[in-house]
Coordinates of C-alpha atoms and ligand atoms in Angstrom, one line a residue:
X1073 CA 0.0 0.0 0.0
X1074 CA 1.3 3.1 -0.8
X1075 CA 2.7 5.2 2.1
X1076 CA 3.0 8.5 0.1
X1077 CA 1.6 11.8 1.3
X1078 CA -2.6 11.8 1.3
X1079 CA -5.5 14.3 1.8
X1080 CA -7.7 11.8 3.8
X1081 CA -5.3 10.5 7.0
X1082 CA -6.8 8.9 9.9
X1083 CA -5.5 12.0 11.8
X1084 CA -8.5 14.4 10.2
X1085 CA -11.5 11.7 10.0
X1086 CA -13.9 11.2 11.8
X1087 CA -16.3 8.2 11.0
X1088 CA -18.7 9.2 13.9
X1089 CA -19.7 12.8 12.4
X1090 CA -20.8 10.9 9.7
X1091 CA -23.1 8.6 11.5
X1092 CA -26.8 10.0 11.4
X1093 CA -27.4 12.2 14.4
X1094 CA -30.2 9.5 15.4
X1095 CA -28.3 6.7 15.5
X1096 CA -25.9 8.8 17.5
X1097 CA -28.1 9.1 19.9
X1098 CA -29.3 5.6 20.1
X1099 CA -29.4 3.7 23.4
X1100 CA -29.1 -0.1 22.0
X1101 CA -31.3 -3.1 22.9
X1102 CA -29.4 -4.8 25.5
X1103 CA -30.0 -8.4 26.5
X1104 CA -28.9 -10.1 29.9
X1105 CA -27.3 -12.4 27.9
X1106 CA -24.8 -10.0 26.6
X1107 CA -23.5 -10.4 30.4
X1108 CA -24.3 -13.8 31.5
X1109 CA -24.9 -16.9 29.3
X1110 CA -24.5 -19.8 31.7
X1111 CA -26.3 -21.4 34.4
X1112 CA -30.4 -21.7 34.6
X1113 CA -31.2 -19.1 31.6
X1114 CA -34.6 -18.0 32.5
X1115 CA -34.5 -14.0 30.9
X1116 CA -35.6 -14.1 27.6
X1117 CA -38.8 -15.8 27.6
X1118 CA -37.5 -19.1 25.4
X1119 CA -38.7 -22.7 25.5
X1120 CA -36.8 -24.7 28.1
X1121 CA -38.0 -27.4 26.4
X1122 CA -36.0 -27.8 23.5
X1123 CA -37.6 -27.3 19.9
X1124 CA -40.6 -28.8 20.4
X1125 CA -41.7 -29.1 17.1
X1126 CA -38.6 -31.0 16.3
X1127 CA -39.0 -32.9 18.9
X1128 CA -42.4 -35.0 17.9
X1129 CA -41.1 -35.3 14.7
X1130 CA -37.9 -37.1 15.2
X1131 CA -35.7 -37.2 11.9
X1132 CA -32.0 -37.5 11.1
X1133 CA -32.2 -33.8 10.3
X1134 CA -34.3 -32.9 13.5
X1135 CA -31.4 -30.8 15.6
X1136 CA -31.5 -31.9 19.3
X1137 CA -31.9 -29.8 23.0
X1138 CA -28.5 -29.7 23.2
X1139 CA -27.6 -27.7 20.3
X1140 CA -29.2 -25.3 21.8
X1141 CA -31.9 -23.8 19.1
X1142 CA -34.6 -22.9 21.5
X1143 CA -32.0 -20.2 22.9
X1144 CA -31.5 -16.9 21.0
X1145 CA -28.2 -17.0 19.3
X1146 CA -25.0 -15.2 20.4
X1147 CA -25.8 -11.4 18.8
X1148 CA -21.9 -10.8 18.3
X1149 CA -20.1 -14.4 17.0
X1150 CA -17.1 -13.0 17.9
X1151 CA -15.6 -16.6 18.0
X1152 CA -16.3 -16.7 14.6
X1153 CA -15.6 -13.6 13.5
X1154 CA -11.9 -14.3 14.9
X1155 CA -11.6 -17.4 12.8
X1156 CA -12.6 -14.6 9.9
X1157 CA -10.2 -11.7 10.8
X1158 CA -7.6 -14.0 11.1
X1159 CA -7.9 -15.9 7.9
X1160 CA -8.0 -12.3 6.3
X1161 CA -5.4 -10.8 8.2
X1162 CA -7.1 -8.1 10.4
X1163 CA -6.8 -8.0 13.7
X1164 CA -9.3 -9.0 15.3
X1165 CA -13.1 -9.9 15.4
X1166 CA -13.7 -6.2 16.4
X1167 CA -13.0 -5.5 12.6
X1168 CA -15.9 -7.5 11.3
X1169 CA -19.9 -6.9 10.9
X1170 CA -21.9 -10.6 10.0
X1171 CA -25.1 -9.6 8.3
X1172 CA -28.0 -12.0 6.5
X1173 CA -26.1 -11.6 3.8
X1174 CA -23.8 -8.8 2.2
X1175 CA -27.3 -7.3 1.2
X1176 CA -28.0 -6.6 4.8
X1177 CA -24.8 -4.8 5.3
X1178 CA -25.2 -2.3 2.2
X1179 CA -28.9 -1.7 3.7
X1180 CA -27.2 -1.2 6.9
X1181 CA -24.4 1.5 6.3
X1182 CA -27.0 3.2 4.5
X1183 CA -28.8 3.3 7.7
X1184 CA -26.1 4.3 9.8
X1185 CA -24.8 7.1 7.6
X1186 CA -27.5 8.2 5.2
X1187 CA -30.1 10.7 6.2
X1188 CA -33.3 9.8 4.1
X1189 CA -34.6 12.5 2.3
X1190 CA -31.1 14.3 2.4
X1191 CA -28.2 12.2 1.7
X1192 CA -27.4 9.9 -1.8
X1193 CA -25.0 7.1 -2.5
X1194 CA -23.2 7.2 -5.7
X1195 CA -22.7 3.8 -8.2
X1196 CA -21.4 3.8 -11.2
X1197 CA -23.0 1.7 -13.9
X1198 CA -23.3 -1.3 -15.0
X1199 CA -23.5 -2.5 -11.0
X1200 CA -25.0 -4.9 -8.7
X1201 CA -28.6 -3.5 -8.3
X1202 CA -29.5 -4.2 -4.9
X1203 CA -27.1 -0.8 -4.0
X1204 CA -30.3 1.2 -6.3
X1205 CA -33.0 -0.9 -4.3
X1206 CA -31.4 -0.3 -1.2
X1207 CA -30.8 3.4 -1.7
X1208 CA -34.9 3.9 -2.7
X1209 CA -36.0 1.7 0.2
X1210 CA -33.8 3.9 2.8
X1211 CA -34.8 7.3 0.8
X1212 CA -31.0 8.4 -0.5
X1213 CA -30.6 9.7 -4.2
X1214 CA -28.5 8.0 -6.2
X1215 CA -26.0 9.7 -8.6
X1216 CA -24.5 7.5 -10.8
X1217 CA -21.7 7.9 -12.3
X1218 CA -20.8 5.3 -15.4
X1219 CA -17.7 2.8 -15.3
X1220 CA -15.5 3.8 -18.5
X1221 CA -17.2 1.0 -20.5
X1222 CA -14.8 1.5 -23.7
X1223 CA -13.2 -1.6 -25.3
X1224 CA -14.9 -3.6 -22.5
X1225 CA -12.6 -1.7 -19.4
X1226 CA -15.1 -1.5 -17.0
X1227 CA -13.0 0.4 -14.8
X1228 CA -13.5 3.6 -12.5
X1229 CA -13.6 7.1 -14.0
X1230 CA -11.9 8.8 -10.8
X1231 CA -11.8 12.7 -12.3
X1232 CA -15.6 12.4 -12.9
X1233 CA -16.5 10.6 -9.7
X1234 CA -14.4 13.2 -7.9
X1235 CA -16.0 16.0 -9.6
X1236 CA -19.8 14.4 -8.4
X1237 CA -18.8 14.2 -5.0
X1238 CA -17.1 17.7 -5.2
X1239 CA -20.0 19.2 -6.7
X1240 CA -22.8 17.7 -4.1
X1241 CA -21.7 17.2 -0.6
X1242 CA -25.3 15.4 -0.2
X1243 CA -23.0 12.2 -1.3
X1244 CA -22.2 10.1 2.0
X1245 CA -21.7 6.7 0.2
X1246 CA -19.9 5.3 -2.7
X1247 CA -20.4 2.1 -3.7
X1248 CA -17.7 0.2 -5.5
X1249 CA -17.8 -3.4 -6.5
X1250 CA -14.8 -5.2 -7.1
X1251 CA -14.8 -8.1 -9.2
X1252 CA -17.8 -6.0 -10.7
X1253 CA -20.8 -7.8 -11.0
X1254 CA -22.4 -7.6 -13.7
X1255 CA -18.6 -6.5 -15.4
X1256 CA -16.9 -9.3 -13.8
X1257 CA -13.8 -7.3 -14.2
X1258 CA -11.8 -5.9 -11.0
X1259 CA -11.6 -2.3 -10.7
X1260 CA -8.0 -1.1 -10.1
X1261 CA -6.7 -1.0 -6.6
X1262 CA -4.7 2.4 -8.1
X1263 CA -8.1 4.0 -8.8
X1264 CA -9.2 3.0 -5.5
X1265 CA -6.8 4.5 -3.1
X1266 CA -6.9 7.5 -5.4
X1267 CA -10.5 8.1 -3.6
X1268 CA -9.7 6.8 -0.7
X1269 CA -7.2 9.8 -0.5
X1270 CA -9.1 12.5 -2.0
X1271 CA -10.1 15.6 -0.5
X1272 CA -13.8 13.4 -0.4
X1273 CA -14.9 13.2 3.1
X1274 CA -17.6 10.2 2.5
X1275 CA -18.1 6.2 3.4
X1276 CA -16.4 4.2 0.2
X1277 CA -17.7 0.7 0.2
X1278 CA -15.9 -2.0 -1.5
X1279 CA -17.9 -4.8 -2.9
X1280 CA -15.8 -7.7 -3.1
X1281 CA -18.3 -10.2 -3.1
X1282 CA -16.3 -12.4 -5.8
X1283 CA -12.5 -11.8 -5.2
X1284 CA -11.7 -15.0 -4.1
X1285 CA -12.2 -16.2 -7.7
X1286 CA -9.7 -13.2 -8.9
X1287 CA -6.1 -14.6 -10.0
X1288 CA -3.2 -14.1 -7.9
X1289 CA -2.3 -10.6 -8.7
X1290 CA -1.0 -7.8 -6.6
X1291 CA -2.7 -4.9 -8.5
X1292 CA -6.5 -7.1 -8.4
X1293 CA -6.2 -8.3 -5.1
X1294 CA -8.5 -8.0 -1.7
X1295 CA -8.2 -4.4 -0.4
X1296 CA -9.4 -5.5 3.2
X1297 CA -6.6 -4.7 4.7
X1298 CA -6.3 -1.2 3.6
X1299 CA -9.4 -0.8 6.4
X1300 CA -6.3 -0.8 8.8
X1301 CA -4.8 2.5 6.8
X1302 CA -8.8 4.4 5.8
X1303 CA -11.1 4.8 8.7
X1304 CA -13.8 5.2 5.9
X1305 CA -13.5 2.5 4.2
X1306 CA -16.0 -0.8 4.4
X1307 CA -15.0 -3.9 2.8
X1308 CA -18.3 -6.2 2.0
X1309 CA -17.1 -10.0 1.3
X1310 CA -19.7 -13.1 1.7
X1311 CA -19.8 -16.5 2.1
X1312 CA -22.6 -16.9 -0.9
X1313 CA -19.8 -17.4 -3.4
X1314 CA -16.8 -19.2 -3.3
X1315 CA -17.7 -20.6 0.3
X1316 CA -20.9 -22.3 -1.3
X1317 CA -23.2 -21.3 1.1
X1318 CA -25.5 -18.7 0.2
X1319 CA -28.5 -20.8 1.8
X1320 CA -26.9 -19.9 5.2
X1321 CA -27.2 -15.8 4.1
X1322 CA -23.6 -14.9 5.9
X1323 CA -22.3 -11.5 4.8
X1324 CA -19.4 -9.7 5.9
X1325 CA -18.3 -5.8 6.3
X1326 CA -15.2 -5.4 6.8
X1327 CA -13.8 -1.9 8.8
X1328 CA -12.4 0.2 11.7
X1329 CA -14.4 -0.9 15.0
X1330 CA -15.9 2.7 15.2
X1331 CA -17.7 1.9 11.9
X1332 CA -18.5 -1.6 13.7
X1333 CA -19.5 -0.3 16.7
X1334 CA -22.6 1.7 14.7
X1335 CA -23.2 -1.2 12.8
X1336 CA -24.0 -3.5 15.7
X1337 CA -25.8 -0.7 17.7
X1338 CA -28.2 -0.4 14.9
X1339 CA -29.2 -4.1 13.4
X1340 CA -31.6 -6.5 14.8
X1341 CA -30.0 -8.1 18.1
X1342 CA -30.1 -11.2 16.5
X1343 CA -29.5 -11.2 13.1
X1344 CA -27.6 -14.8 12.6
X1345 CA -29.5 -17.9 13.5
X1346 CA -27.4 -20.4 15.4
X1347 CA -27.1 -22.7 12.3
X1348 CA -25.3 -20.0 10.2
X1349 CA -23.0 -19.4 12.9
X1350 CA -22.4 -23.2 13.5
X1351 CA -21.9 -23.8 9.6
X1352 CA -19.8 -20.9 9.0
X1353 CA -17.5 -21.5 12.3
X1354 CA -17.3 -24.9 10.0
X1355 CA -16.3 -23.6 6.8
X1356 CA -13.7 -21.3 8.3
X1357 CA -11.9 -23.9 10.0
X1358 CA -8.3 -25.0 8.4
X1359 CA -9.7 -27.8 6.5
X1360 CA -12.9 -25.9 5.1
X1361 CA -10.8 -23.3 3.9
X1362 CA -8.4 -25.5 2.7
X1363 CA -11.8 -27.3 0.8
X1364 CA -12.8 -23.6 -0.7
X1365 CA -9.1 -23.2 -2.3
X1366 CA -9.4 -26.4 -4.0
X1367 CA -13.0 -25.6 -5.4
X1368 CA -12.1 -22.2 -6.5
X1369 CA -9.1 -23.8 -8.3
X1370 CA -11.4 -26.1 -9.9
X1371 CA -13.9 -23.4 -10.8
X1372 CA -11.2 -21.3 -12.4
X1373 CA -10.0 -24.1 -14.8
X1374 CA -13.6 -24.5 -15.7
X1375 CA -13.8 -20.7 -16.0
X1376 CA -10.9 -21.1 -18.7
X1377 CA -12.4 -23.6 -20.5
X1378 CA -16.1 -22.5 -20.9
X1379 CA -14.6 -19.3 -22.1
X1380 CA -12.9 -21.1 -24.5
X1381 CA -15.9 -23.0 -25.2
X1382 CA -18.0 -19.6 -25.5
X1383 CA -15.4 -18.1 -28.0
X1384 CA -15.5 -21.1 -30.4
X1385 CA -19.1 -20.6 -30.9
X1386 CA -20.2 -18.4 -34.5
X1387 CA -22.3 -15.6 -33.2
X1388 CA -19.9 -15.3 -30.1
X1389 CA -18.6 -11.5 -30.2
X1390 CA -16.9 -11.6 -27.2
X1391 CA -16.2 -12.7 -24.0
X1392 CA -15.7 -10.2 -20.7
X1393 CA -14.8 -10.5 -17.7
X1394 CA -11.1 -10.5 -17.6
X1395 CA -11.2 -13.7 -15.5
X1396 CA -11.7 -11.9 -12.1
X1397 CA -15.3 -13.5 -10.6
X1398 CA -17.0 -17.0 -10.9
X1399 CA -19.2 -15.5 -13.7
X1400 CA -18.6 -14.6 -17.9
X1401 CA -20.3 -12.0 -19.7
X1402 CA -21.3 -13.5 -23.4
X1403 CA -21.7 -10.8 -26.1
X1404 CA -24.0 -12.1 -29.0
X1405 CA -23.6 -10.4 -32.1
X1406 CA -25.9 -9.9 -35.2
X1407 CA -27.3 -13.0 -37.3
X1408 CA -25.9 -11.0 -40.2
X1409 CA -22.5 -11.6 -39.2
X1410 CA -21.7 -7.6 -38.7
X1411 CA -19.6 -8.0 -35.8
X1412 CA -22.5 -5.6 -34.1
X1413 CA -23.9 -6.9 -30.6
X1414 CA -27.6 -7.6 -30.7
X1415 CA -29.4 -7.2 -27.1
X1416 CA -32.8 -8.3 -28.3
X1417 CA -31.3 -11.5 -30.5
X1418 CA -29.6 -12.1 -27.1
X1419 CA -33.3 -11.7 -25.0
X1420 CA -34.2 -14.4 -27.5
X1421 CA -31.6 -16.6 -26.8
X1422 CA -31.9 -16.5 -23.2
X1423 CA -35.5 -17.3 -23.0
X1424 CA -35.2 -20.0 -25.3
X1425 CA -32.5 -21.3 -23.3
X1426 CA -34.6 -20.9 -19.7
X1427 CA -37.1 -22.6 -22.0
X1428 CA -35.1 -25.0 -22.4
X1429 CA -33.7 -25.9 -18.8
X1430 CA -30.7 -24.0 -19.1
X1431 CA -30.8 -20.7 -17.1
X1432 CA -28.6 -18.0 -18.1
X1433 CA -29.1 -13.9 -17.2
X1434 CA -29.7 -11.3 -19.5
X1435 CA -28.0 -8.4 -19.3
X1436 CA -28.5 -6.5 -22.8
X1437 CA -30.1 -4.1 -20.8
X1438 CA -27.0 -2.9 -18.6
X1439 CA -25.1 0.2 -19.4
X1440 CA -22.1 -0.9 -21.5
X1441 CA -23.9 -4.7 -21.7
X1442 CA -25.3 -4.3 -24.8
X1443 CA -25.6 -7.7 -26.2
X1444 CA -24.7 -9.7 -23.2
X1445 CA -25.6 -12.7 -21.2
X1446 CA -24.3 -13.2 -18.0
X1447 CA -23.3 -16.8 -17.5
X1448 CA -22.1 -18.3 -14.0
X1449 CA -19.4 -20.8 -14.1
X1450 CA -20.5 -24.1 -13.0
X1451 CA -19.8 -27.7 -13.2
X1452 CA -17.9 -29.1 -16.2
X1453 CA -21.5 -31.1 -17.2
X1454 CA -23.2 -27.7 -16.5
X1455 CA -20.8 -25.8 -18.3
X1456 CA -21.3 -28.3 -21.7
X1457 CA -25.0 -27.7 -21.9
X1458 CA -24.4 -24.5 -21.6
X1459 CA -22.8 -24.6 -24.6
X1460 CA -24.7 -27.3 -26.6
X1461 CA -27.8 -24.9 -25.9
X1462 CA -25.8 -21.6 -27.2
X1463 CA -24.8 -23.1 -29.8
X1464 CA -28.1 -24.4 -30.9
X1465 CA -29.8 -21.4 -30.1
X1466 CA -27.2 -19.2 -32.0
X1467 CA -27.7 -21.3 -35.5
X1468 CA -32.2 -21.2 -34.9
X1469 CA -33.0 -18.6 -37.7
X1470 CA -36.6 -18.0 -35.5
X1471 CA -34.3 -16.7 -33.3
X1472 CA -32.0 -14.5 -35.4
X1473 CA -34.6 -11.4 -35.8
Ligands
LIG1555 C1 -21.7 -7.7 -6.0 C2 -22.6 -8.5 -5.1 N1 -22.6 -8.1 -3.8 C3 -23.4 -8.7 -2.9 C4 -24.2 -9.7 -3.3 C5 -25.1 -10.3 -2.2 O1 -24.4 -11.3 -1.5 P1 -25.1 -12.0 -0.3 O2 -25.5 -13.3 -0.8 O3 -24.0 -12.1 0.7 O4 -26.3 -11.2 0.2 C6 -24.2 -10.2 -4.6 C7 -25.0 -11.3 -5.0 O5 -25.2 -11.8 -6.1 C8 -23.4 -9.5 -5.5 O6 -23.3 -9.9 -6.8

C-alpha cells in the first residue's frame, strides 16, 4: 500500500460525524445475555423445552436440546468472526460486521450514515442493483456515475467521480464493486486509493463479493486490509460465493471498530440464526478453507475452458470479464454476421435457453452490456449444456430477428 503523502489521513477523519445524528443518539437493545450466558437461563422468555416441534417429529435432520436452538443466538459471533479476521489478516473480530447476507450490510451502512430524504449514494453503472433498491427503500438519491465501459474496461472514471462528489456534498456513500458484478472485471486498486485519499470526506464501500475467484495478482487483489490504513473504508465480502453457502445468508463488512460499533448498535440483536453461525464456524476452519481453495481452483479451470468454449461458438462477439469473478459475460452479435452486438437477438436466446432448462441472465439491458448474457461458471457437465444450448440457439434462424 502506498505510504506517500494523502489528503484523507486517519488523523482528520472522523467516522462518527458521519453517522446519522439518530443513530448517534441511540441507546441499544441490550440483553442479559450480553452479560451472562450460563447457568439456569430463564431471561428471555425461550422454550426450556427444546424445539418442540422438532422434537415429535424425530428425523436424522431434526437438531436436538443440546444444540441449543430454543436459545437466542450469540448477537456478536465474535468466536467466529476471529476465525474470519484471522484468515484475512485483520486484527481481530472487532474488525468485522456478519449480516444476512452482504445485502443486509449495504442496507445497513445506508442506515447508519444516510439521512433519508437528504443524503445519496453514488454507483457507477453497470453494478450490482440491490445498491439502487437499497438506496430507494432507505430514501437516499442515487448519482451514478458510469464505469468507462470503452473496449470492455469496465474500470472507474476517478476525475468524474471526484467532480460528483465535489459538486454535491449530499453524497455520504460510494459504492464500489470489485470483481464488478455484472462487469466481472476488477476495478484497479490504483483508482481505489486514489479516492480513498481524495479531498472526499464520504463512506467508500468496496464490494468484493467475488475476489476470491480473482487470479493471484498484486494490482486485483483484496483491499481489506487497507481498512487498517482508511477509517472510511467498508470492505463487504460473503460466504454466498466461493464458500458455497449462500442458503446460510452470511455477509461480511469489513472496517475500523468505530464503523462496527454503529453497525452492531443499529441491526436487529439477532441477526444470525445459530445454524449459520455453527456452519460458517465450520467452513472457516483449516480444513474448510483448505476445501474452498481447491473448489475455487477447480472453478477457475472450468472458467478457462467455458470461455474457451464460448469463443468457439459463430455468433460469439466476445467474451468479458477479464477472468476476475466466478461468472462470464457472453456478447452475441448480429445474425448478419456484422460483428454488431444484438441485445434483443440475445433476449431471445436467453429465454429459449430458460425454455429450455438451461438458465442464463440477460443483461443486454446494462449500461455498457449491450448484447450480453451473464453466465455463472458451474460444473464441467453444466458448463457443456451451456454450450450445446448456445450453440443451438445461435444457428435457430426463429431466433436470429
Ligand atoms: C456484487 C454483489 N454483492 C453482494 C451480493 C449479495 O451477496 P449475499 O448473498 O452475501 O447477500 C451479490 C449477490 O449476487 C453480488 O453480486
Amino acid at each position: 500500500m502506498s505510504s506517500s503523502s494523502s489528503s484523507s489521513s486517519s488523523s482528520d477523519f472522523s467516522v462518527d460525524d458521519l453517522v446519522r445524528p439518530n443513530i448517534r443518539a441511540l441507546t441499544p437493545y441490550r440483553c442479559a445475555r450480553d452479560d451472562y450466558n450460563t447457568g439456569v437461563l430463564l431471561d428471555a422468555n425461550e422454550n426450556a423445552y427444546g424445539p418442540v416441534y422438532l422434537r415429535a417429529n424425530q428425523s436424522a435432520r431434526a437438531p436436538s436440546k443440546e444444540q441449543g436452538y430454543h436459545r437466542y443466538p450469540d448477537p456478536l459471533n465474535n468466536d467466529v468472526k476471529a476465525l474470519y479476521t484471522a484468515w484475512r489478516g485483520l486484527p481481530g473480530p472487532e474488525w468485522a460486521f456478519f449480516g444476512v447476507g452482504s445485502d443486509e450490510a449495504i442496507d445497513l451502512v445506508m442506515r447508519v450514515f444516510g439521512v433519508p430524504g437528504k443524503h445519496k449514494v453514488l454507483i457507477c453503472p453497470p453494478t450490482y442493483g440491490m445498491y439502487s433498491v437499497a438506496a430507494a427503500v432507505n430514501d437516499l438519491g442515487v448519482v451514478k456515475v458510469p464505469l468507462d465501459v470503452e473496449n470492455a474496461r469496465f474500470q472507474l472514471r476517478v476525475d468524474a467521480i471526484l467532480e460528483a462528489t465535489r459538486a454535491d456534498p449530499d453524497i455520504r456513500i460510494m459504492f464500489l464493486c470489485s470483481p464488478g458484478n455484472p462487469t466481472g472485471t476488477c476495478l484497479a486498486k490504483s483508482d481505489i486509493r486514489r479516492l480513498l485519499e481524495s479531498d472526499y470526506r464520504g463512506i467508500v464501500v468496496v464490494d468484493e463479493a467475488y475476489v476470491d475467484f480473482v487470479d493471484d495478482d498484486e494490482e486485483k487483489g483484496s483491499v481489506i486490509r487497507w481498512t487498517e490504513r482508511y477509517p472510511n473504508l467498508i470492505v463487504m465480502q460473503t460466504l454466498s460465493k466461493s464458500f458455497g453457502l449462500a442458503a446460510i445468508r452470511l455477509g461480511i463488512a469489513a472496517a475500523s471498530p468505530r464503523i462496527i460499533h454503529w453497525m452492531n448498535v443499529t441491526k436487529a440483536p439477532y441477526n444470525i440464526p445459530a445454524p449459520t453461525a455453527a456452519l460458517a464456524y465450520a467452513a472457516l476452519s483449516s480444513t474448510g478453507l483448505e476445501s474452498v481453495q481447491s473448489v475455487v481452483r477447480q472453478l477457475r479451470a472450468e472458467r478457462k475452458r467455458l470461455t474457451d468454449g464460448l469463443l468457439a461458438l459463430p455468433g460469439v462477439l466476445s467474451v468479458f470479464g477479464n477472468a476476475d469473478a466466478n461468472f462470464l459475460l457472453c456478447q452475441i452479435g448480429d445474425a448478419q454476421g456484422q460483428g454488431q452486438p444484438d441485445s434483443a437477438r440475445a433476449e431471445r436466446i436467453y429465454r429459449w435457453m430458460a425454455d429450455s432448462g438451461v438458465v442464463v441472465r440477460y443483461r443486454g439491458n446494462e449500461y455498457g452490456c449491450a448484447g450480453c448474457l451473464r453466465i455463472s461458471v458451474g460444473t464441467p457437465e453444466e458448463s457443456d449444456a451451456v454450450l450445446a444450448q448456445l450453440s443451438k440457439a445461435l444457428a435457430d434462424e426463429k431466433l436470429a430477428r
